[in-house]
CSV table of C-alpha atoms in Angstrom, one decimal:
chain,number,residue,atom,x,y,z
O,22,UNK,CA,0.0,0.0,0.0
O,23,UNK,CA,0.8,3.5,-0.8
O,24,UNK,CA,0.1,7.0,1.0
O,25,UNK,CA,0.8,10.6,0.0
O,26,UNK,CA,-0.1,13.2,2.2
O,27,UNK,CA,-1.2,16.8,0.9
O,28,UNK,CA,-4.7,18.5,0.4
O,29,UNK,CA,-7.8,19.1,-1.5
O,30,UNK,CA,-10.4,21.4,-2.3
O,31,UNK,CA,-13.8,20.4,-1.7
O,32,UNK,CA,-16.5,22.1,-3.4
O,33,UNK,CA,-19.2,24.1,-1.8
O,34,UNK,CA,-22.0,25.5,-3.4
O,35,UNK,CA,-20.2,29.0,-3.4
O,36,UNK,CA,-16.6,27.7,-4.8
O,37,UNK,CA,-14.3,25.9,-2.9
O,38,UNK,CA,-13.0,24.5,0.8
O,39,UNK,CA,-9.2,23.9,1.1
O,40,UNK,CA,-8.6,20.7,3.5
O,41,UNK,CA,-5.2,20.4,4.6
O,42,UNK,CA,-3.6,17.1,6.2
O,43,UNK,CA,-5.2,14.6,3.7
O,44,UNK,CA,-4.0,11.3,3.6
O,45,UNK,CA,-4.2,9.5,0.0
O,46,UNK,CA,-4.0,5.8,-0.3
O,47,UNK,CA,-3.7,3.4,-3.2
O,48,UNK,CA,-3.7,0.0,-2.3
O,49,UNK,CA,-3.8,-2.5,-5.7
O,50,UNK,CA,-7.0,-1.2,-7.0
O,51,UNK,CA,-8.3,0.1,-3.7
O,52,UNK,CA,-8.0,4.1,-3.9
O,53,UNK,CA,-9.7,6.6,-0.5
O,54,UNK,CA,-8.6,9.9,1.0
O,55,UNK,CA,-8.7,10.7,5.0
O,56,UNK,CA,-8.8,14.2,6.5
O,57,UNK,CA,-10.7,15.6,9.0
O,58,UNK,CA,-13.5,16.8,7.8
O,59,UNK,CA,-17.2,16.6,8.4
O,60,UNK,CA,-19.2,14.5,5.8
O,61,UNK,CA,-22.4,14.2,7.2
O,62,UNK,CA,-25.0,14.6,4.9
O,63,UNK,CA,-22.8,14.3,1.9
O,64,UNK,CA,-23.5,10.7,-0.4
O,65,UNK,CA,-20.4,11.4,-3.1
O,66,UNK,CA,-18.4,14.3,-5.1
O,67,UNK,CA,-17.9,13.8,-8.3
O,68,UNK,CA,-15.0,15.5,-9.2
O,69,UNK,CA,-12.4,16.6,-6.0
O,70,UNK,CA,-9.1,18.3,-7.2
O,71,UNK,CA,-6.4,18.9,-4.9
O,72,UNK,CA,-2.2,18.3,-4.7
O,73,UNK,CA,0.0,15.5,-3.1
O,74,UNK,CA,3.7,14.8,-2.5
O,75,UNK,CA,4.9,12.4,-4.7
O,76,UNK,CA,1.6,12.7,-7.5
O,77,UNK,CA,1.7,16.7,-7.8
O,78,UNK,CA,-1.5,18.2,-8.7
O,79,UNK,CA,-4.6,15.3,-8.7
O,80,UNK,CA,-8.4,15.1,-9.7
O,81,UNK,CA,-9.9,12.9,-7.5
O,82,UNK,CA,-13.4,11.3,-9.7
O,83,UNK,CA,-16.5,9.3,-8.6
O,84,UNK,CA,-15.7,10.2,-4.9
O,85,UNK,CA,-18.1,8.0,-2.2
O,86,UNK,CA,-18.8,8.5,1.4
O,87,UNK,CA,-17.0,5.5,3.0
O,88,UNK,CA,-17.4,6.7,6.3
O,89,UNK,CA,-17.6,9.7,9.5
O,90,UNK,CA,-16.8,10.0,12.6
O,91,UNK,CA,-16.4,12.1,15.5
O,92,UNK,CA,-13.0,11.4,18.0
O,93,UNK,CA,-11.6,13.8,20.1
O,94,UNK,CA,-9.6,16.2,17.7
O,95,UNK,CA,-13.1,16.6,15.7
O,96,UNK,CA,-14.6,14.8,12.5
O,97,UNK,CA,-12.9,12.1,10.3
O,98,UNK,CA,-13.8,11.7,7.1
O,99,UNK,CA,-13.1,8.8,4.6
O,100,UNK,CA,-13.9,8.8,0.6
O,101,UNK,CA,-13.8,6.1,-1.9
O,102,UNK,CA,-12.1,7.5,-5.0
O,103,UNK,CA,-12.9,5.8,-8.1
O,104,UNK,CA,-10.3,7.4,-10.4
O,105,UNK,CA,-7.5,9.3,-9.9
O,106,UNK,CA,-5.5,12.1,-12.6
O,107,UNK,CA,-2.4,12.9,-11.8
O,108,UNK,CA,-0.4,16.0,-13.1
O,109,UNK,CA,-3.4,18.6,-13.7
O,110,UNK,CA,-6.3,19.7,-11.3
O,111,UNK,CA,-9.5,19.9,-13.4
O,112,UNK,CA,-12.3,22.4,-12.0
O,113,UNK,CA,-15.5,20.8,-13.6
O,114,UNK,CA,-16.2,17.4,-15.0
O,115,UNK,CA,-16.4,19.1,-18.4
O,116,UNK,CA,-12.7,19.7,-18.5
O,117,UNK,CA,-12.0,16.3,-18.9
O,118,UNK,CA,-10.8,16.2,-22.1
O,119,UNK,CA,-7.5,14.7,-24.0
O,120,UNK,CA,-6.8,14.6,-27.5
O,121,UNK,CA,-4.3,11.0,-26.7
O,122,UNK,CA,-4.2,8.7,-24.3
O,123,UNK,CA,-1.1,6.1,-24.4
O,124,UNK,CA,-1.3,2.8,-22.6
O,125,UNK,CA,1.7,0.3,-21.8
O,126,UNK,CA,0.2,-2.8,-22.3
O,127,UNK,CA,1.7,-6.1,-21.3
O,128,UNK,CA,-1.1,-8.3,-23.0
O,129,UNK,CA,-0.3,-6.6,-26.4
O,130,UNK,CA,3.5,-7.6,-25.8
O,131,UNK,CA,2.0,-11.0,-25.4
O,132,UNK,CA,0.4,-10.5,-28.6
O,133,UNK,CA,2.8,-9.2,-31.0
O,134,UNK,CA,6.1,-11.7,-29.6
O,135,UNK,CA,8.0,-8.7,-30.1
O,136,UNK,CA,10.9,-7.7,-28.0
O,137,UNK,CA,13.4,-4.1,-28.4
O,138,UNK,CA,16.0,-6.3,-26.4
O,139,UNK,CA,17.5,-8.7,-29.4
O,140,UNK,CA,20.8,-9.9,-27.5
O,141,UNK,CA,22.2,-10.0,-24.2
O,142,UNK,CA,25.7,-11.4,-23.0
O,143,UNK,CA,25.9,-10.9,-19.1
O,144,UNK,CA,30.3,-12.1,-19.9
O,145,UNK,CA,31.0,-9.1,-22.3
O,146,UNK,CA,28.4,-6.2,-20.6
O,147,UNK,CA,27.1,-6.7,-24.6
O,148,UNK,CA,23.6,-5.5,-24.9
O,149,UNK,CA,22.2,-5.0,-28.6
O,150,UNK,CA,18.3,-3.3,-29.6
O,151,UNK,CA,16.0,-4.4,-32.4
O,152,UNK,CA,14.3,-1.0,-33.4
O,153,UNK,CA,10.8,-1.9,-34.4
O,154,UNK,CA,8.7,0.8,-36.4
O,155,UNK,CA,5.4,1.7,-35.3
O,156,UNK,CA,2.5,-0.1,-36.1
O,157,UNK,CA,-0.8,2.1,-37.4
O,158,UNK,CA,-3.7,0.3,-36.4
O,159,UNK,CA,-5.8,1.7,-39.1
O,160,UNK,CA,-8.1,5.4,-39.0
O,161,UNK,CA,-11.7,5.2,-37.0
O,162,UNK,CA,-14.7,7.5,-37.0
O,163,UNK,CA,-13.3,9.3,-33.8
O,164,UNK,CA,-9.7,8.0,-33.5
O,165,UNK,CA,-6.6,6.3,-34.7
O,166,UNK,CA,-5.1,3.6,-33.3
O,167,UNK,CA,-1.4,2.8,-33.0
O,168,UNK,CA,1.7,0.4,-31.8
O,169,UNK,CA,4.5,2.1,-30.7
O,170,UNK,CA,7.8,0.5,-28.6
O,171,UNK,CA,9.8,2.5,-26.1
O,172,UNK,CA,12.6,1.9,-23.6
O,173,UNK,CA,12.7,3.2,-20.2
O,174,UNK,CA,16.0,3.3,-18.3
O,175,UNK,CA,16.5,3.4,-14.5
O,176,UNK,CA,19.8,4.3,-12.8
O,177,UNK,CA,19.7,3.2,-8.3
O,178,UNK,CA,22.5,3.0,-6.7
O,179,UNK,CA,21.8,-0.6,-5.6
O,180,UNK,CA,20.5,-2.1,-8.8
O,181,UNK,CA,22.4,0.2,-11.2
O,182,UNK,CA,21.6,0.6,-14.3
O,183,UNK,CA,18.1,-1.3,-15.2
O,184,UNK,CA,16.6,-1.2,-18.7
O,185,UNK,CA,13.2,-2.2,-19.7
O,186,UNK,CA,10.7,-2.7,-23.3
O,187,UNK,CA,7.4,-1.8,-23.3
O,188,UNK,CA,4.6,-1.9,-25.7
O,189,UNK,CA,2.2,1.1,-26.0
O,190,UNK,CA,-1.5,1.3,-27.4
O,191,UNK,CA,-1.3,4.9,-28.6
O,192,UNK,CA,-5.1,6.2,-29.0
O,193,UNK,CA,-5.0,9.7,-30.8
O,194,UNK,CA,-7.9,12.2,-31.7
O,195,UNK,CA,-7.7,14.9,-33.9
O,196,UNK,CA,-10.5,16.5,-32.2
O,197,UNK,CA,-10.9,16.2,-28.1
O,198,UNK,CA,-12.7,13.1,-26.9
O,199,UNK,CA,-13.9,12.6,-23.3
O,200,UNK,CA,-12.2,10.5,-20.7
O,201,UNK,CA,-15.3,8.4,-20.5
O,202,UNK,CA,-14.9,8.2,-24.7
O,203,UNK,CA,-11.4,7.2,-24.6
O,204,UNK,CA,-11.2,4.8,-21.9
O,205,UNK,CA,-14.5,2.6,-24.0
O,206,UNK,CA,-12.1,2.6,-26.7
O,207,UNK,CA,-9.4,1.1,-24.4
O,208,UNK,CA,-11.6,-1.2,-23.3
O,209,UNK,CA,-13.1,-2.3,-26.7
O,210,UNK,CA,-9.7,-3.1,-27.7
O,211,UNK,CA,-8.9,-5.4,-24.6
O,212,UNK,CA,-12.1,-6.8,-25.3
O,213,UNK,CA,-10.4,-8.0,-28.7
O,214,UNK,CA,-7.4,-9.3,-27.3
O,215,UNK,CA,-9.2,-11.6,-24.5
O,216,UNK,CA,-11.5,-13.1,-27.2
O,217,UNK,CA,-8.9,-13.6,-29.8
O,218,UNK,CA,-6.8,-15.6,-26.2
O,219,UNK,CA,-4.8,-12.9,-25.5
O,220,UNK,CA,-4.2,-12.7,-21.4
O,221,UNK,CA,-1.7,-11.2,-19.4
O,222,UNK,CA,-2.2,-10.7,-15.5
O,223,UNK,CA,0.2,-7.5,-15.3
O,224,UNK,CA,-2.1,-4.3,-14.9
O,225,UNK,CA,-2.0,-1.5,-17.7
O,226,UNK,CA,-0.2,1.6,-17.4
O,227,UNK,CA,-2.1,4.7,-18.5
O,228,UNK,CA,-1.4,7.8,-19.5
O,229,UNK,CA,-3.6,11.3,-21.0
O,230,UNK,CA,-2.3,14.3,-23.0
O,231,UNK,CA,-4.0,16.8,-24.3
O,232,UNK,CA,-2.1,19.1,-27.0
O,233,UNK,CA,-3.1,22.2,-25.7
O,234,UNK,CA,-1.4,21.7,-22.0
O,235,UNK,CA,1.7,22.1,-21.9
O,236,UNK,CA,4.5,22.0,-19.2
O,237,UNK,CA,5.6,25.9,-18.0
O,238,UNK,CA,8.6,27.0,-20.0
O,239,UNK,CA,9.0,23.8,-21.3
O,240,UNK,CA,7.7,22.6,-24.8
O,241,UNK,CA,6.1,19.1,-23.8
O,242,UNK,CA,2.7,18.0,-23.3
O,243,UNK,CA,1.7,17.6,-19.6
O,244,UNK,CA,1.8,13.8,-18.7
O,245,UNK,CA,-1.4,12.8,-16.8
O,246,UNK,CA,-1.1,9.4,-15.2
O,247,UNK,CA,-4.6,7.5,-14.6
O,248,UNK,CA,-5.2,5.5,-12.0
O,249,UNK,CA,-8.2,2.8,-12.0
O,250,UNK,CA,-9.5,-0.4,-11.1
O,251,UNK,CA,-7.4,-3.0,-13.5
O,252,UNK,CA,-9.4,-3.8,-16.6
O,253,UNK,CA,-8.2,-7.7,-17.3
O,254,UNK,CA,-9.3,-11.0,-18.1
O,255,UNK,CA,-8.7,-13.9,-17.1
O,256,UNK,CA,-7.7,-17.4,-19.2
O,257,UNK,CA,-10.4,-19.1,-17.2
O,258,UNK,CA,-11.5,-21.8,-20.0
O,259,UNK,CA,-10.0,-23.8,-22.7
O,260,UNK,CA,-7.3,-22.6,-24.7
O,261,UNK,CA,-9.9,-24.7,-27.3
O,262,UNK,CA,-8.8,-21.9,-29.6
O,263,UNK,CA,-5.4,-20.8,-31.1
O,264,UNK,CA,-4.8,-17.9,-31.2
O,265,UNK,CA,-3.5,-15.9,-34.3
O,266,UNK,CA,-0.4,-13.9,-33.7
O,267,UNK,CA,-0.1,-10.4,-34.9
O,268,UNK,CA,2.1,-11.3,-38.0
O,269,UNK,CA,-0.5,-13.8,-38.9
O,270,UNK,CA,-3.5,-11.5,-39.5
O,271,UNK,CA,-1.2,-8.6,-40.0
O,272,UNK,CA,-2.8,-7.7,-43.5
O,273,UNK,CA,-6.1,-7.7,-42.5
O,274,UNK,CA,-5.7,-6.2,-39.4
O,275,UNK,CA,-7.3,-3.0,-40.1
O,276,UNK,CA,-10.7,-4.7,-41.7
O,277,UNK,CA,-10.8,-6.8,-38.6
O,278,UNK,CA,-10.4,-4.2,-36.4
O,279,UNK,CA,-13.0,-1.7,-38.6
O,280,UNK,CA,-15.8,-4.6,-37.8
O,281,UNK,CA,-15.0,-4.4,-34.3
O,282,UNK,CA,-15.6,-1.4,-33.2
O,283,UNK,CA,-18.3,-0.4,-36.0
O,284,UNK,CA,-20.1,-3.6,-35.6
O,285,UNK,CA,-22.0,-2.9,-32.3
O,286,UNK,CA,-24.5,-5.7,-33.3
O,287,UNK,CA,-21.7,-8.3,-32.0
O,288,UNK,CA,-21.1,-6.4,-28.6
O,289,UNK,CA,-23.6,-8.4,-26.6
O,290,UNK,CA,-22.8,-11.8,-28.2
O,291,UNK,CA,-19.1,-11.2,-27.1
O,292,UNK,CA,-20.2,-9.3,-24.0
O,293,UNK,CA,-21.9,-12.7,-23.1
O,294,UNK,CA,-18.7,-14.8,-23.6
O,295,UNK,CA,-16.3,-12.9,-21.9
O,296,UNK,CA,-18.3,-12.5,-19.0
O,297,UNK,CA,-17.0,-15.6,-17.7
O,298,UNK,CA,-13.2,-14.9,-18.2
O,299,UNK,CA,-13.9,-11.2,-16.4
O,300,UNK,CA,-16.4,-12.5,-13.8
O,301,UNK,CA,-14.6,-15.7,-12.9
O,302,UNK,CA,-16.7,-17.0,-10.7
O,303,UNK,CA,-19.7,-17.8,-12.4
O,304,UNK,CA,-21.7,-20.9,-12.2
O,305,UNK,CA,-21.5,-23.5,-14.9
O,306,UNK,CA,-25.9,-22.7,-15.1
O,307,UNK,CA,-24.7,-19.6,-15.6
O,308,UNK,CA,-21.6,-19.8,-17.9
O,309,UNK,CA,-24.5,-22.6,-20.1
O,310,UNK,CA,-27.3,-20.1,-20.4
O,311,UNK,CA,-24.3,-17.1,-21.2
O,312,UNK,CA,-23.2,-19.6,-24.0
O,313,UNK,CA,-26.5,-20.0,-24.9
O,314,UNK,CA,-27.8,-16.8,-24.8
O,315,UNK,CA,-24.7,-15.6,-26.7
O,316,UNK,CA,-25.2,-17.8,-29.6
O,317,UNK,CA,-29.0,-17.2,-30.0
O,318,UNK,CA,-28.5,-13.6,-30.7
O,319,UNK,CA,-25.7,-13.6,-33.3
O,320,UNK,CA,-28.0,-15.8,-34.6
O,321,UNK,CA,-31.4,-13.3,-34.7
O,322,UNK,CA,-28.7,-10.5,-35.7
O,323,UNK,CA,-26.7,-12.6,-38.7
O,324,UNK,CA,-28.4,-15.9,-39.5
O,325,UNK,CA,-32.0,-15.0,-39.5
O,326,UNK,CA,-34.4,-15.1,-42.7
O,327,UNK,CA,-37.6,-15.0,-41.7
O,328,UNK,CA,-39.9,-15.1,-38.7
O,329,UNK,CA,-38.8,-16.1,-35.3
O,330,UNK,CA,-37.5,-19.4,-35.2
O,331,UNK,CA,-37.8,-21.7,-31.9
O,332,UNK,CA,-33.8,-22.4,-30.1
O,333,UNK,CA,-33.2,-26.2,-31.9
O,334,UNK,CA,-33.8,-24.5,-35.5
O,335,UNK,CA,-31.3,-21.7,-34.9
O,336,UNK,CA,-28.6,-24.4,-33.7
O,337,UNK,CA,-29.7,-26.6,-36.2
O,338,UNK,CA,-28.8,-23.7,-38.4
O,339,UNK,CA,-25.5,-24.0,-37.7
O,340,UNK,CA,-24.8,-27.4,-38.7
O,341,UNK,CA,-22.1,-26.7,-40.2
O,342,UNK,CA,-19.7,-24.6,-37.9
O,343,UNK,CA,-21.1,-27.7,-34.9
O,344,UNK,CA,-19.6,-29.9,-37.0
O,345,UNK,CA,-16.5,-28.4,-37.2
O,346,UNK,CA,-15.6,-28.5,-33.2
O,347,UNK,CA,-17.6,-31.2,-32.0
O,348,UNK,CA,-15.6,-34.1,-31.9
O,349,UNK,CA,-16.5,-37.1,-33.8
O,350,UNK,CA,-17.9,-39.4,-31.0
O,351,UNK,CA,-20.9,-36.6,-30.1
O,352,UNK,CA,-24.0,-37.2,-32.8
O,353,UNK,CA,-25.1,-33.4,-33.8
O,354,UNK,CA,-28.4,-33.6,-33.1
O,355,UNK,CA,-28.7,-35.8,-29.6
O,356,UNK,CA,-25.9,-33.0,-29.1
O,357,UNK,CA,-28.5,-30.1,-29.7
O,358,UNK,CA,-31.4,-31.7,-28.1
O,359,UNK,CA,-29.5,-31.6,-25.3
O,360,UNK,CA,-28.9,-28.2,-25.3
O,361,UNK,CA,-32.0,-27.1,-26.3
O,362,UNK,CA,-33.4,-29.4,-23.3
O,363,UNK,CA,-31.0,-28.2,-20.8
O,364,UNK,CA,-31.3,-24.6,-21.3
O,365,UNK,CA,-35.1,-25.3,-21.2
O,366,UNK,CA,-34.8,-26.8,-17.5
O,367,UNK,CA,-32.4,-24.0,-16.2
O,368,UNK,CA,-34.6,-21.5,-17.3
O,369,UNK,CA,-38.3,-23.0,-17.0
O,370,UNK,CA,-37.4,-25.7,-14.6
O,371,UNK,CA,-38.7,-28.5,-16.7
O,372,UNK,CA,-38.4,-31.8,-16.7
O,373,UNK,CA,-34.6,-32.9,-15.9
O,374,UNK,CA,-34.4,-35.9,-18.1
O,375,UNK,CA,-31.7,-35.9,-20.8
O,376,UNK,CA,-29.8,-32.6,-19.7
O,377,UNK,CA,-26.7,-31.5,-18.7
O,378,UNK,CA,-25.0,-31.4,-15.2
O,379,UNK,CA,-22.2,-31.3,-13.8
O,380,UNK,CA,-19.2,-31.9,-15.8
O,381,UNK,CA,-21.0,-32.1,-18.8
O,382,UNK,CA,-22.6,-28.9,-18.1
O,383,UNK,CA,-19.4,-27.1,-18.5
O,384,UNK,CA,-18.2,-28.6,-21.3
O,385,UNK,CA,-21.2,-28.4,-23.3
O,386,UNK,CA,-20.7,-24.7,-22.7
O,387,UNK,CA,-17.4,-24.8,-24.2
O,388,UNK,CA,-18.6,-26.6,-27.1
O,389,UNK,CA,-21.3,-23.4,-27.9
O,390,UNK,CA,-18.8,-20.6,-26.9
O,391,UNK,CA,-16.0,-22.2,-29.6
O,392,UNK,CA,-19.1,-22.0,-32.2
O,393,UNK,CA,-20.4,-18.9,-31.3
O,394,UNK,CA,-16.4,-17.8,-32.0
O,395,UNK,CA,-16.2,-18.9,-35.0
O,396,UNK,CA,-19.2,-17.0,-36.1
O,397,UNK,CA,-18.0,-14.2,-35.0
O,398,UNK,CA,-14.2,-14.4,-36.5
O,399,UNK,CA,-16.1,-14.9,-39.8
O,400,UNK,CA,-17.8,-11.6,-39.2
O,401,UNK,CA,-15.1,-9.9,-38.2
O,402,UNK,CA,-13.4,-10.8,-41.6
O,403,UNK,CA,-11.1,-13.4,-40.5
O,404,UNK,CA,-9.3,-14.8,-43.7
O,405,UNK,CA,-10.3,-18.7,-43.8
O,406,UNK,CA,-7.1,-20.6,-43.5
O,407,UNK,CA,-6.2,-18.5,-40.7
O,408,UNK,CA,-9.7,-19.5,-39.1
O,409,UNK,CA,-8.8,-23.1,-40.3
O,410,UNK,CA,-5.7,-23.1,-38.6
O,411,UNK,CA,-7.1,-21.8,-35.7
O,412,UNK,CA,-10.0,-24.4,-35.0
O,413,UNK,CA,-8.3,-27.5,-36.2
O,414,UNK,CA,-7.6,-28.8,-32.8
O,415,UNK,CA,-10.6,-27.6,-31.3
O,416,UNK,CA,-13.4,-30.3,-30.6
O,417,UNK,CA,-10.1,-32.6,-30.2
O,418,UNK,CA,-8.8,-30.3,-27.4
O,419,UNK,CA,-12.0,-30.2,-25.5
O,420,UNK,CA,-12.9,-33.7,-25.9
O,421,UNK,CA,-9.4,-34.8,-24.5
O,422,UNK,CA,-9.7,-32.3,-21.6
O,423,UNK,CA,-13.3,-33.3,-20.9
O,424,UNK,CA,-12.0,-37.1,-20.8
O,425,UNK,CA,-9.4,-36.6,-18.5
O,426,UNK,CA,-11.4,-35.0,-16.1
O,427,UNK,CA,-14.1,-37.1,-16.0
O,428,UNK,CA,-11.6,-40.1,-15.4
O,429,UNK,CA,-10.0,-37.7,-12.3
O,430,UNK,CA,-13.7,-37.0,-11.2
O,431,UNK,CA,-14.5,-40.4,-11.3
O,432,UNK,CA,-11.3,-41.7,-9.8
O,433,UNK,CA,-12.3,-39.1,-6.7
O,434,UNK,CA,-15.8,-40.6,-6.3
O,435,UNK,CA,-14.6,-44.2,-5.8
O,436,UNK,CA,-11.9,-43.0,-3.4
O,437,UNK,CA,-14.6,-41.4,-1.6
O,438,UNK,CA,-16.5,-44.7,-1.4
């Protein structure tokens, strides 16, 4: 945990109180303020600006009563903060405005398998750097999205000299966007790398600029550090699908990337997917009727031809991309009245016969998410050998992990006995 002790100004309804003595903490993604002051009455300020050693000039947002009380040296105030930006104090919520926002991202290192470091030899002190020219992303309706690398160098005088790579998502605007505006986009794009299989438990690093603040005397943008909650997911599944490295769909990376942020008719399928690598710890009911659920709508959104059609005929729909996961000992269509029979009993509590439980349950699950994926990589404009390539394995990887825990699970239940 971290503190930094300085002040704030708190507004009032005719400007502004200046609190002195205020405590900041920042504890993983756990950020509140102390000082004494009297919060009765109050529920949350949105926007608190104020100045701490170590952070310099701060805008505390989304600030929440977490507590008051009264001791003997007076009230004690505590706040939530939801977001804190360092480097600038902002007077209104409509000040917060940034024409860039750079983020070092560890999952897009992952991504890309691209390193500045190219050779080190610890015997001869012999360090040599790959330069690797920036990436664009391609040109949206609000932004433009680019890769850049970078090298940041630390000199301590018990660790010397320490040199590290990083990997930036570089969002620019030529016209102002919101915080709120640019950190959807950040989040859209994350989005992409954890359905594509992209995962990397380090936190982001973020940082705001906005070209018309500029440092005193000095001809550099004003670097605003953002703190929030960390935005990653989780590899909480079955790697049931490969993943395409960068270089892989390099050419088409712009057209893919075009479809997903245009195409908001595929935000709730893949909202409903991801759900269980954010929120891992989801039921398997609740992971099945995601899958489910997920499926059923690309389906209304993509597939559908005429009127409403009842849950078997959409699956049955897709014949074609079942056939291509489900491994070859699973019969399609005892498959999908499962499914269809399954969902039925979670939802309506019918009859239980013929459904899934347990560990079928799960992997049943698996089997519709990998399908509803390949739907949506087709929409997105994946080229097809890269799509083949990347579900070859797939029914064969879920049936083999399925087998092997249903031999562990059964090996358990007779130790048991």
């Amino acid at each position: 945990m971290q503190s930094y002790f300085g002040h704030i100004f708190l507004p009032k309804e005719n400007g502004f109180q200046k609190i002195e003595g205020v405590r900041l903490f920042i504890d993983g993604d756990d950020f509140w303020i102390e000082a004494s002051i009297n919060l009765l009455g109050v529920e949350k300020y949105n926007l608190i600006k104020g100045a701490f050693t170590g952070l310099g000039f701060v805008s505390l947002l989304e600030c929440n009563i977490r507590g008051t009380s009264i001791g003997v040296g007076g009230y004690e105030g505590k706040l939530t903060v939801n977001y804190i930006l360092c480097g600038v104090q902002m007077n209104s919520e409509q000040d917060l405005n940034f024409s860039s926002l750079s983020v070092i991202m560890p999952s897009l290192r992952t991504w890309l398998n691209k390193r500045i470091f190219n050779e080190v030899n610890i015997f001869e002190n012999n360090l040599s750097l790959f330069k690797h020219d920036p990436i664009d992303l391609g040109s949206f309706e609000k932004f433009n999205l680019e890769i850049l690398f970078s090298l940041n160098q630390n000199l301590g005088r018990e660790t010397g000299l320490t040199v590290n790579d990083f990997v930036t998502l570089k969002i620019r605007t030529t016209s102002n966007l919101s915080l709120w505006e640019f950190l959807e986009v950040y989040k859209k794009f994350k989005k992409f790398l954890a359905f594509l299989g992209v995962y990397d438990k380090n936190p982001d690093f973020l940082t705001f600029y906005n070209k018309d603040l500029k440092y005193e005397n000095i001809d550099s943008l004003v670097s605003m550090k953002f703190f929030m909650e960390t935005y990653n997911f989780k590899n909480t599944g079955i790697d049931a699908v490969k993943f395409p490295k960068f270089d892989e769909i390099a050419l088409d990376i712009n057209i893919i990337l075009q479809a997903w942020f245009k195409n908001i008719d595929l935000s709730d399928s893949v909202d409903l997917i991801l759900d269980r690598y954010f929120q891992t710890r989801i039921s398997n009911q609740i992971a099945f009727l995601n899958s489910c659920f997920s499926i059923e709508i690309f389906h209304r959104r993509y597939k559908q031809t005429g009127k409403e059609p009842y849950f078997k005929d959409r699956l049955k729909d897709l014949k074609e991309e079942f056939l291509l996961v489900l491994p070859q000992r699973i019969e399609f269509y005892n498959f999908i009245k499962k499914v269809v029979d399954t969902r039925n009993y979670i939802v309506h509590r019918t009859p239980k016969d013929e459904t899934f439980s347990g560990l079928e349950l799960y992997y049943a699950s698996i089997y519709i998410e990998t399908v509803t994926k390949l739907c949506i990589f087709k929409e997105l404009g994946f080229n097809a050998l890269i799509l083949s390539q990347m579900f070859l394995n797939s029914g064969h990887t879920i049936d083999n992990m399925f087998q092997f825990n249903n031999r562990l699970q059964t090996g358990i239940k007779k130790l048991n006995k």
